[in-house]
Amino acid sequence: MSDRSLTQTEVSLNPLSSERVNITIDGISLSVPKGENVIEAALNAGIDIPYFCYHPRLSKGDAANCRMCLVEVASTAPDGSVRKMPKPQTACTLPAAEGMIIDTNTEKINKDRKGVLEFLLINHPLDCPVCDRGGECPLQNNTLYYGASASRFTEEKRHYPKAYPLSAQVVLDRERCIQCARCTRFTDDISGDAQLGLLKRGSDVEVGTFAHTSFNSKFSGNVIELCPVGALTSRTYRFKSRPWDLMTQKSICSKCSNGCNIKLDYRMDEVLRVNARLNEDVNEEWTCDRGKFGHDYISSPDRLKSPLMRKDGKFVEVSWHQAYSLLADKLRAAGTNCGAIAGGRTTNESVYLLQKLFREILGSNNLDCRLDSNPLPASDPLFKKSLQTGMGNKIADLEKMKTIMVIGSDLQDEQPILFLRVRKAWRFKGAKVVYVSDHLTTDSTAVSDFASVNLIYQPGSEITVLKDLENALARVLSANTADSEPPAQLNTQPSEATGLSNNDIHLAASLLAKGEITIIAGKSVSQHSQYVELYQSLTNLLASTNSEGNLNIPVHECNSLGTMDMGMLPGSGPGFTKCAGGMGTAEMLQASADGNLQVLWVMGADPVQNFHNNELAVRGIENCPFLVVSELTLTETAKRADLVLPAVSIAEQEGTFTSCEGRVQKLFKAFEPVGSSKPDWLIVAELSAILGAKNLYFTFNDVLQSISKEVPGYEKINPGTIGDQGIFRTVPAAG
Amino acid sequence: MRDDEPTNNHSQISHPLMNNPAVKDFLTRITQGKGKAEDTAGSVKALATGFSITFKHYLEQQLKLKPTNTIQYPEERREQFPRTRWRHVLTRYDNGLEKCIGCSLCAGACPARCILVEAAENSDENRVSPGERYAAKYEINMLRCIFCGYCQDACPTGAIVLRKDFELASFSRADNLYTKEMLLEPYNASSRVPISVVDKQ
């Protein structure tokens, strides 16, 4: 961990002024914010300046090392005389000033660019044909447009062993590196782990980790996309394809609830890599490593290719016709004595049709989607209030906050994109962070590294900590002594059980007292047995600083929120409307274990692995009279099923996910499903038709339109409006 | 004779030759079945004149009085032009390593999109080509190929070349999918002539 990553940037401390200056670039007069870099002004105006090391999302302090963005600069003196600077300047570090005249396309500049490229290519191996970056490489492109056709360098180039493994995912080729420091600045500025640095000096400079440890950042995959040459490449994508052989489809990451926009690059029905897709309001242009590298399941050979039916204890492949007939018979026989569990990975359409099938056709209300231990019953008004809202702030709005309190969350791991926003707010926007956690979750959390105050309390004393904080905040607000030391006379000792010093509590309270605060609560809060008290304390904290509504309790799976919105809860119909109650996950598993539940349908979930009470899950699943599982592969639950229906991955279907902030985003279909597998919604739609449904659904759009009509909050969402970047579902006013 | 039946009226035939009275008379006569004896004689003469030319050439060929352009394929084969482009071959270096590095530039350049390349990484245990990368799969769909030679132009190592073997017909479509094994130059380490010797010759 270096100090570079532990300071707020200059931009964050001194934001750009609103003053504007007039500059001229290539004869075009522009009015730009004072202090904006010339390269940004030029690129915004559509004037091309080649660059390698500059990146709009990285701090500018360490830039200007590739020398590619050289421009000629002249300044206008007050008397009107124009004076040219004797040497070209780097546009990426040149702040715009009144009267600046910039030329980007003179003979001199073109010669300089040729020279710079010749220098950059001196040690570059030019092994483009075998380089994974070849075909989409900024160095290739700029050399083609601005470089000389041949090199005059005849000496021996710098040599290193090829394919040095920086980590299990990232491969480094030091010969190709042009020392632009984008990757090292990424780990300083964005991911915050500061693991990469430039080692050695001069032409020997190489990217590496301190003491050659593994580059184990949770966001390491982004440096592969950032690298303007092929120095950092992906181990999983290595030599898999060339860019011109790839097809690309827009998609949504299904690894967590943040809803990153991604691109699936695939070839011959195999997803070969995942790249970030720009969405300024969600993931900007980043992905976490789980999303970037965890796509091998899509093209796994273990994928189910046809329905499996258990005959004499063994699975045999059957046709869909046989599978449907059996399932329809069993459901008819079971009557209302059946239930369904859908995981948070299923699309809105699948869940919507599934609950429709159970509620309207079968007349069963035994539906649930929760596998984690939730302290509240679904019928509790607070459950609806806290979960339907999910996040009080949009992800993009987090960076506008002055103080961000993160409580009980290993944010980097639980909500990687929220973590990046919080860090951006701190590093580039001057926000202060208060981190509240118990000892158990601190070690692996990166938030504590840059938090202004770390309240690390004794496990189990959450409630007391928040009460102390509430009291301290009240004191600070009443005394209006936000920045002073804790006043001695009010210095009541905080409860000893928490293990916190009075000073820390006061410091945290004075940060919160400044207003514009937001709170992000993690798993340890949402699954806490005293959730109600915690929720109350957190809302009190927000209320006393006029920040009501800024409570964020993000869900954890890619469509947890959507599944609940669609009504996959006992006693809570589509849009959290009240409806007849039924059994929840635990009750269903218990009933199944006792043999009281005739048919249990598990869709996109693996209770045996993921249910919080493993013993009950195994008993319920194994003793279920008829268990039907729709899944991609034979999971632990599917292995115990009587009928397994092959479902499809995100790449093979259309569908929508509702992210933790309530953004409904669309999955686009990349290629045809493997084998005879079908999207979950189609399986349910076809089965519903067999069981006598009145409304028939044939396409994804049919279902989405039906959702738009029938699910409160989803009125605005239809195939025409959803677009590439998704739109927000609305939360109806409390009632 | 019915009214709507076309009359055998040659005057309706419009042809420049019909302006020649001799031709017109001749045609009128023979189409009306009123041909004379000299008409037959003239036809025989014309036939004989034509066939005599054929026969003359026949004799010339048989007695080899003149050079011929016809070759007796498949017993005989014409020598191909030096830059002719037919069947693809994946070549090797003299030490037997494949020149192909699996870069897929040929596939990128191919206007017919008939080349499929899948690359893999060389290891010291399994070294197929020099450097890091080799083609694990290399297929050309010969039914699609238009023999433009762009793949050869694009190839950075000179691995893919179009050579003179033009006999590419086959009885099934599947046979026209040429795999890497079919395209790869055979290698026999013992009979290999070093390239320096070839250059001197």
Coordinates of N, CA and C in Angstrom, one line a residue, chain A residues 127-132 162-163 173 176 235 238-242 244-245 267-268, chain B residues 101-105 107-108 113 116-122 132-134 137 156:
Chain A
D127 N 5.3 -7.6 -32.1 CA 4.8 -9.0 -32.3 C 3.3 -9.0 -32.4
C128 N 2.8 -7.9 -33.1 CA 1.3 -7.7 -33.2 C 0.6 -9.0 -33.7
P129 N 1.1 -9.8 -34.6 CA 0.3 -11.0 -35.0 C 0.0 -12.0 -33.9
V130 N 0.9 -12.0 -32.9 CA 0.6 -13.0 -31.8 C 0.1 -12.3 -30.6
C131 N -0.2 -11.0 -30.6 CA -0.6 -10.2 -29.5 C -2.1 -10.1 -29.4
D132 N -2.6 -10.4 -28.2 CA -4.0 -10.4 -28.0 C -4.6 -9.0 -28.2
K162 N 8.6 -13.7 -21.9 CA 7.3 -13.4 -22.3 C 6.3 -13.9 -21.2
A163 N 5.1 -13.3 -21.2 CA 4.0 -13.9 -20.5 C 4.3 -14.1 -19.0
D173 N 3.4 -8.7 -20.3 CA 4.5 -8.8 -21.3 C 5.3 -7.5 -21.2
R176 N 6.4 -5.3 -24.3 CA 5.4 -4.5 -25.1 C 5.1 -3.2 -24.3
R235 N -5.5 -13.9 -18.9 CA -5.1 -15.3 -19.0 C -6.2 -16.1 -19.6
R238 N -6.5 -15.5 -23.3 CA -5.2 -15.6 -24.0 C -5.3 -16.4 -25.3
F239 N -5.0 -15.8 -26.4 CA -4.9 -16.5 -27.7 C -6.3 -17.2 -28.1
K240 N -7.3 -16.8 -27.5 CA -8.6 -17.4 -27.8 C -9.2 -16.9 -29.1
S241 N -8.9 -15.7 -29.4 CA -9.5 -15.2 -30.6 C -8.8 -13.8 -31.0
R242 N -9.0 -13.4 -32.2 CA -8.6 -12.0 -32.6 C -9.9 -11.2 -32.6
W244 N -11.2 -9.3 -34.7 CA -12.1 -9.3 -35.9 C -12.9 -10.6 -36.1
D245 N -12.5 -11.6 -35.3 CA -13.3 -12.9 -35.3 C -14.4 -12.9 -34.3
R267 N -17.6 -16.1 -29.8 CA -17.2 -16.6 -31.1 C -17.7 -18.1 -31.2
M268 N -18.4 -18.4 -32.2 CA -18.9 -19.7 -32.4 C -19.7 -20.2 -31.1
Chain B
I101 N 1.5 -19.1 -37.0 CA 1.5 -18.7 -35.6 C 0.0 -18.5 -35.2
G102 N -0.9 -18.9 -36.0 CA -2.3 -18.8 -35.6 C -2.8 -17.4 -35.4
C103 N -2.3 -16.4 -36.1 CA -2.7 -15.0 -35.9 C -4.0 -14.6 -36.5
S104 N -4.5 -15.5 -37.4 CA -5.8 -15.2 -38.0 C -5.9 -14.0 -38.9
L105 N -4.7 -13.5 -39.3 CA -4.8 -12.4 -40.2 C -5.3 -12.8 -41.6
A107 N -7.6 -15.0 -42.0 CA -9.1 -15.0 -41.9 C -9.6 -13.6 -41.9
G108 N -8.9 -12.6 -41.4 CA -9.3 -11.3 -41.4 C -9.3 -10.7 -42.8
R113 N -14.5 -15.1 -46.4 CA -14.7 -15.6 -45.0 C -14.7 -17.1 -45.0
L116 N -10.9 -20.5 -41.0 CA -11.2 -20.5 -39.6 C -9.9 -20.9 -38.9
V117 N -9.5 -20.0 -37.9 CA -8.2 -20.3 -37.2 C -8.6 -20.3 -35.7
E118 N -8.1 -21.2 -35.0 CA -8.1 -21.2 -33.5 C -6.7 -21.4 -33.0
A119 N -6.3 -20.5 -32.2 CA -4.9 -20.5 -31.7 C -4.8 -21.2 -30.4
A120 N -3.6 -21.6 -30.0 CA -3.3 -22.1 -28.7 C -1.8 -21.7 -28.4
E121 N -1.4 -21.9 -27.1 CA -0.1 -21.5 -26.7 C 0.9 -22.6 -26.7
N122 N 2.0 -22.3 -27.3 CA 3.1 -23.3 -27.3 C 3.7 -23.5 -25.9
E132 N 5.2 -17.8 -29.2 CA 4.3 -18.1 -28.1 C 3.0 -18.9 -28.6
R133 N 2.7 -18.7 -29.9 CA 1.4 -19.0 -30.3 C 1.4 -19.9 -31.6
Y134 N 0.5 -20.9 -31.7 CA 0.4 -21.7 -32.9 C -1.1 -21.9 -33.2
K137 N -6.2 -25.1 -34.7 CA -7.2 -25.5 -35.7 C -7.0 -24.6 -36.9
P156 N 2.0 -13.0 -42.0 CA 3.2 -12.3 -41.6 C 4.4 -13.3 -41.6

